[in-house]
């Protein structure tokens, strides 16, 4: 029973990693660049939700929708104003730019008096509730994380499978030049991908906030989500979720059964093993180049 409790806890944490890793993969598939600002986008989403509930007086569900919409718009503007002018430059330049965006976002939040330096509780209606199921004590906050992640994955699957925008995104991720010649607005799609990645990060932040509180440094969890993307395969959306679940479960079990300190390095040990055994990840595609 204790083992099941740990697995459920690990699955919930892994869902958070998986959602942030989804942002990594979405942006990588669209632009072949890695955004290290995903953790900070998650943090901004949590603060937007907190502001909507505590300052604007929005009810919880309206605050969630407002935060997701605000972050989607923020992602669109971020790509248009900051990222697009540097596209075509060496990948290292874009990586450093996204790292800088993360630091700027964290610094701006920290400078807000009375908010940025404090730890806040997101007043969700299911706070501290538990369910008893056959001897298992299920934390409602964790169940909401798992259920919301499953719902979001189903929604993303439907978008990419059945909508014209989703199909166009898939085409652009395969070959941007060919998609452009076929009349697909690649630049606009790149902006939409960044907006979608920011919205997904906001969902992750709103789900994580009731468990770990809202604070300026909560974006550092993105450092655990990056291994999740590597384990699942950096070009695979399902792989991001699976990788997140693996990292979350391993972290939960190692934190209980192994000596203190193993929990903090478990994710990176899994990545090292995966890179040795399957360098492309569980669902990664093998790419070949002919010279």
Short mmCIF file of C-alpha atoms in Angstrom, two decimals:
data_model
loop_
_atom_site.label_atom_id
_atom_site.label_comp_id
_atom_site.label_asym_id
_atom_site.label_seq_id
_atom_site.Cartn_x
_atom_site.Cartn_y
_atom_site.Cartn_z
CA UNK A 1 0.00 0.00 0.00
CA UNK A 2 2.88 2.33 0.82
CA UNK A 3 4.39 1.54 -2.58
CA UNK A 4 1.13 2.46 -4.33
CA UNK A 5 0.97 5.72 -2.41
CA UNK A 6 4.49 6.57 -3.56
CA UNK A 7 3.69 5.64 -7.18
CA UNK A 8 0.56 7.83 -7.20
CA UNK A 9 2.54 10.72 -5.72
CA UNK A 10 5.25 10.17 -8.33
CA UNK A 11 2.70 10.08 -11.15
CA UNK A 12 1.23 13.41 -10.01
CA UNK A 13 4.67 15.02 -9.85
CA UNK A 14 5.59 13.41 -13.15
CA UNK A 15 2.53 14.97 -14.78
CA UNK A 16 3.89 18.41 -13.86
CA UNK A 17 7.27 17.51 -15.35
CA UNK A 18 5.53 16.16 -18.42
CA UNK A 19 3.50 19.33 -18.99
CA UNK A 20 6.60 21.52 -18.80
CA UNK A 21 8.44 19.06 -21.05
CA UNK A 22 5.56 19.39 -23.54
CA UNK A 23 6.51 23.04 -23.89
CA UNK A 24 10.13 22.08 -24.58
CA UNK A 25 9.05 19.61 -27.27
CA UNK A 26 6.45 21.88 -28.90
CA UNK A 27 8.97 24.68 -29.37
CA UNK A 28 11.72 22.32 -30.45
CA UNK A 29 9.53 20.67 -33.07
CA UNK A 30 8.40 24.02 -34.45
CA UNK A 31 11.66 25.97 -34.46
CA UNK A 32 14.39 23.38 -33.71
CA UNK A 33 15.44 25.48 -30.74
CA UNK A 34 15.33 24.73 -27.02
CA UNK A 35 13.58 27.18 -24.70
CA UNK A 36 14.98 27.17 -21.18
CA UNK A 37 12.37 29.72 -20.11
CA UNK A 38 9.57 27.15 -19.73
CA UNK A 39 9.95 26.93 -15.96
CA UNK A 40 9.63 30.70 -15.63
CA UNK A 41 6.60 30.73 -17.93
CA UNK A 42 5.05 28.21 -15.55
CA UNK A 43 5.88 30.52 -12.63
CA UNK A 44 4.31 33.51 -14.39
CA UNK A 45 1.17 31.47 -15.05
CA UNK A 46 0.87 30.68 -11.35
CA UNK A 47 1.30 34.35 -10.44
CA UNK A 48 -1.30 35.38 -13.03
CA UNK A 49 -3.75 32.94 -11.47
CA UNK A 50 -2.92 34.19 -7.97
CA UNK A 51 -3.43 37.82 -9.02
CA UNK A 52 -6.72 37.02 -10.72
CA UNK A 53 -8.09 35.33 -7.60
CA UNK A 54 -6.73 37.57 -4.83
CA UNK A 55 -6.55 41.01 -6.47
CA UNK A 56 -9.30 40.88 -9.11
CA UNK A 57 -11.67 38.69 -7.12
CA UNK A 58 -12.19 36.15 -9.90
CA UNK A 59 -13.64 32.76 -8.94
CA UNK A 60 -11.20 29.86 -9.27
CA UNK A 61 -12.28 28.52 -12.65
CA UNK A 62 -12.46 31.98 -14.22
CA UNK A 63 -9.02 32.79 -12.80
CA UNK A 64 -7.63 29.60 -14.36
CA UNK A 65 -9.03 30.49 -17.79
CA UNK A 66 -7.81 34.08 -17.49
CA UNK A 67 -4.29 32.98 -16.53
CA UNK A 68 -4.10 30.48 -19.40
CA UNK A 69 -5.34 33.09 -21.89
CA UNK A 70 -2.94 35.73 -20.55
CA UNK A 71 0.04 33.38 -20.81
CA UNK A 72 -0.95 32.31 -24.33
CA UNK A 73 -0.98 35.97 -25.35
CA UNK A 74 2.33 36.52 -23.55
CA UNK A 75 3.86 33.60 -25.46
CA UNK A 76 2.65 35.05 -28.77
CA UNK A 77 4.16 38.45 -27.98
CA UNK A 78 7.38 36.90 -26.70
CA UNK A 79 7.94 35.01 -29.94
CA UNK A 80 7.04 37.98 -32.13
CA UNK A 81 9.06 40.64 -30.31
CA UNK A 82 12.02 38.75 -28.83
CA UNK A 83 12.51 35.36 -30.47
CA UNK A 84 11.64 35.97 -34.13
CA UNK A 85 14.32 38.65 -34.77
CA UNK A 86 17.07 36.23 -33.72
CA UNK A 87 15.87 33.15 -35.62
CA UNK A 88 18.49 32.00 -38.10
CA UNK A 89 21.31 32.77 -35.70
CA UNK A 90 23.36 29.95 -34.14
CA UNK A 91 21.33 27.73 -31.81
CA UNK A 92 23.58 28.70 -28.90
CA UNK A 93 22.46 32.34 -29.25
CA UNK A 94 18.78 31.39 -29.03
CA UNK A 95 19.43 29.12 -26.02
CA UNK A 96 21.22 31.95 -24.21
CA UNK A 97 18.35 34.28 -25.10
CA UNK A 98 15.78 31.96 -23.53
CA UNK A 99 17.93 31.60 -20.41
CA UNK A 100 18.06 35.40 -20.24
CA UNK A 101 14.27 35.60 -20.63
CA UNK A 102 13.92 33.27 -17.65
CA UNK A 103 16.20 35.40 -15.47
CA UNK A 104 14.44 38.60 -16.50
CA UNK A 105 11.00 37.12 -15.71
CA UNK A 106 12.20 35.93 -12.30
CA UNK A 107 13.83 39.27 -11.56
CA UNK A 108 10.76 41.30 -12.53
CA UNK A 109 8.51 39.21 -10.30
CA UNK A 110 10.98 39.50 -7.42
CA UNK A 111 10.97 43.31 -7.71
CA UNK A 112 7.21 43.56 -7.07
CA UNK A 113 6.90 44.85 -3.47
CA UNK A 114 5.22 42.49 -1.05
CA UNK A 115 4.65 39.81 -3.68
CA UNK A 116 7.85 38.74 -5.39
CA UNK A 117 9.81 37.92 -2.24
CA UNK A 118 6.98 36.12 -0.44
CA UNK A 119 5.53 32.62 -0.64
CA UNK A 120 1.82 32.56 -1.49
CA UNK A 121 -0.96 30.00 -1.24
CA UNK A 122 -3.28 29.61 -4.21
CA UNK A 123 -6.79 29.41 -2.70
CA UNK A 124 -8.18 26.50 -4.69
CA UNK A 125 -11.52 24.96 -3.66
CA UNK A 126 -10.01 21.47 -3.23
CA UNK A 127 -7.15 22.49 -0.94
CA UNK A 128 -6.11 19.83 1.64
CA UNK A 129 -8.92 17.43 0.72
CA UNK A 130 -8.35 13.66 0.65
CA UNK A 131 -10.18 10.61 -0.66
CA UNK A 132 -10.11 7.19 0.98
CA UNK A 133 -10.17 4.33 -1.53
CA UNK A 134 -9.62 0.79 -0.27
CA UNK A 135 -6.97 1.78 2.24
CA UNK A 136 -5.33 4.30 -0.07
CA UNK A 137 -5.34 7.91 1.03
CA UNK A 138 -5.54 9.95 -2.17
CA UNK A 139 -4.68 13.63 -2.09
CA UNK A 140 -7.29 15.48 -4.15
CA UNK A 141 -4.67 17.99 -5.30
CA UNK A 142 -2.66 15.16 -6.84
CA UNK A 143 -5.76 13.60 -8.40
CA UNK A 144 -6.63 16.94 -10.00
CA UNK A 145 -3.10 17.12 -11.45
CA UNK A 146 -3.43 13.65 -12.97
CA UNK A 147 -6.96 14.24 -14.29
CA UNK A 148 -6.16 17.68 -15.75
CA UNK A 149 -3.04 16.32 -17.44
CA UNK A 150 -5.00 13.48 -19.03
CA UNK A 151 -7.68 15.93 -20.22
CA UNK A 152 -5.08 18.33 -21.65
CA UNK A 153 -3.29 15.50 -23.46
CA UNK A 154 -6.58 14.40 -25.03
CA UNK A 155 -7.29 17.98 -26.11
CA UNK A 156 -3.83 18.39 -27.66
CA UNK A 157 -4.22 15.04 -29.45
CA UNK A 158 -7.54 16.19 -30.92
CA UNK A 159 -6.02 19.52 -32.01
CA UNK A 160 -3.05 17.93 -33.75
CA UNK A 161 -5.08 15.11 -35.26
CA UNK A 162 -8.27 16.78 -36.46
CA UNK A 163 -7.84 20.57 -36.71
CA UNK A 164 -6.34 22.35 -39.70
CA UNK A 165 -4.07 24.38 -37.43
CA UNK A 166 -2.77 21.23 -35.75
CA UNK A 167 -2.12 19.50 -39.05
CA UNK A 168 -0.34 22.63 -40.33
CA UNK A 169 1.81 22.65 -37.18
CA UNK A 170 2.79 19.04 -37.82
CA UNK A 171 3.68 19.86 -41.41
CA UNK A 172 5.77 22.85 -40.37
CA UNK A 173 7.59 20.78 -37.74
CA UNK A 174 8.57 18.23 -40.38
CA UNK A 175 9.94 20.72 -42.91
CA UNK A 176 9.40 24.46 -42.52
CA UNK A 177 10.64 25.36 -46.00
CA UNK A 178 8.39 22.82 -47.71
CA UNK A 179 5.45 23.93 -45.57
CA UNK A 180 6.12 27.56 -46.52
CA UNK A 181 6.16 26.72 -50.23
CA UNK A 182 2.84 24.88 -49.77
CA UNK A 183 1.25 28.10 -48.50
CA UNK A 184 1.39 27.40 -44.76
CA UNK A 185 2.04 30.61 -42.73
CA UNK A 186 5.08 29.28 -40.88
CA UNK A 187 5.86 32.49 -38.97
CA UNK A 188 2.33 32.72 -37.65
CA UNK A 189 2.40 29.06 -36.67
CA UNK A 190 5.65 29.59 -34.75
CA UNK A 191 3.94 32.32 -32.76
CA UNK A 192 0.99 30.01 -32.09
CA UNK A 193 3.35 27.26 -30.90
CA UNK A 194 5.00 29.62 -28.43
CA UNK A 195 1.58 30.73 -27.25
CA UNK A 196 0.48 27.12 -26.85
CA UNK A 197 3.68 26.23 -24.98
CA UNK A 198 3.16 29.19 -22.63
CA UNK A 199 -0.47 28.18 -22.05
CA UNK A 200 0.56 24.60 -21.22
CA UNK A 201 3.21 25.97 -18.84
CA UNK A 202 0.51 28.07 -17.16
CA UNK A 203 -1.62 24.96 -16.65
CA UNK A 204 1.39 23.24 -15.04
CA UNK A 205 1.94 26.23 -12.75
CA UNK A 206 -1.70 26.38 -11.68
CA UNK A 207 -1.69 22.64 -10.93
CA UNK A 208 1.59 22.78 -9.03
CA UNK A 209 0.78 25.91 -7.02
CA UNK A 210 -1.62 24.28 -4.50
CA UNK A 211 1.04 21.65 -3.72
CA UNK A 212 4.24 23.70 -3.49
CA UNK A 213 2.88 27.28 -3.14
CA UNK A 214 3.52 30.23 -5.48
CA UNK A 215 6.94 31.90 -5.32
CA UNK A 216 9.45 33.46 -7.67
CA UNK A 217 11.78 30.44 -7.70
CA UNK A 218 9.18 27.77 -8.50
CA UNK A 219 10.35 27.89 -12.13
CA UNK A 220 13.49 25.95 -11.20
CA UNK A 221 11.38 22.81 -11.55
CA UNK A 222 11.99 23.23 -15.25
CA UNK A 223 15.45 21.76 -14.64
CA UNK A 224 13.70 18.48 -13.81
CA UNK A 225 11.37 18.73 -16.79
CA UNK A 226 14.26 18.95 -19.24
CA UNK A 227 15.44 15.41 -18.35
CA UNK A 228 11.83 14.27 -18.88
CA UNK A 229 11.94 15.59 -22.45
CA UNK A 230 15.28 13.86 -23.04
CA UNK A 231 14.07 10.53 -21.66
CA UNK A 232 10.88 10.57 -23.72
CA UNK A 233 12.57 11.78 -26.90
CA UNK A 234 12.92 15.45 -27.69
CA UNK A 235 10.79 15.26 -30.82
CA UNK A 236 7.86 13.35 -29.32
CA UNK A 237 4.85 14.89 -27.58
CA UNK A 238 3.70 11.58 -26.01
CA UNK A 239 7.32 10.98 -25.05
CA UNK A 240 7.34 14.19 -22.99
CA UNK A 241 4.48 12.92 -20.81
CA UNK A 242 5.93 9.40 -20.52
CA UNK A 243 9.36 10.82 -19.69
CA UNK A 244 7.81 13.04 -17.04
CA UNK A 245 6.00 10.10 -15.47
CA UNK A 246 9.22 8.07 -15.39
CA UNK A 247 11.17 10.89 -13.76
CA UNK A 248 8.39 11.56 -11.24
CA UNK A 249 8.00 7.91 -10.18
CA UNK A 250 11.76 7.32 -9.94
CA UNK A 251 12.15 10.48 -7.89
CA UNK A 252 9.32 9.52 -5.54
CA UNK A 253 10.58 5.97 -4.96
CA UNK A 254 14.23 6.96 -4.60
CA UNK A 255 13.29 9.65 -2.08
CA UNK A 256 11.67 7.01 0.16
CA UNK A 257 13.74 3.86 -0.34
CA UNK A 258 17.22 5.30 -0.97
CA UNK A 259 19.46 7.41 1.28
CA UNK A 260 18.89 11.13 1.58
CA UNK A 261 20.11 13.10 -1.42
CA UNK A 262 19.32 10.48 -4.06
CA UNK A 263 16.00 12.11 -4.82
CA UNK A 264 17.72 15.27 -6.06
CA UNK A 265 19.97 13.42 -8.50
CA UNK A 266 17.64 10.60 -9.56
CA UNK A 267 16.37 12.44 -12.65
CA UNK A 268 19.86 13.04 -13.97
CA UNK A 269 20.95 9.46 -13.32
CA UNK A 270 17.97 8.30 -15.39
CA UNK A 271 19.01 10.70 -18.18
CA UNK A 272 22.60 9.42 -18.16
CA UNK A 273 21.41 5.81 -18.36
CA UNK A 274 18.97 6.69 -21.16
CA UNK A 275 21.65 8.50 -23.17
CA UNK A 276 23.88 5.43 -22.95
CA UNK A 277 21.18 2.89 -23.79
CA UNK A 278 18.85 4.87 -26.10
CA UNK A 279 20.44 8.22 -27.08
CA UNK A 280 17.29 9.32 -28.97
CA UNK A 281 14.96 8.66 -26.03
CA UNK A 282 12.06 6.24 -25.76
CA UNK A 283 10.05 7.76 -28.60
CA UNK A 284 12.75 9.76 -30.38
CA UNK A 285 13.23 9.52 -34.12
CA UNK A 286 16.54 8.41 -35.59
CA UNK A 287 17.84 11.12 -37.84
CA UNK A 288 20.49 10.52 -40.49
CA UNK A 289 22.44 13.00 -42.53
CA UNK A 290 24.26 12.17 -45.74
CA UNK A 291 27.39 14.14 -46.51
#
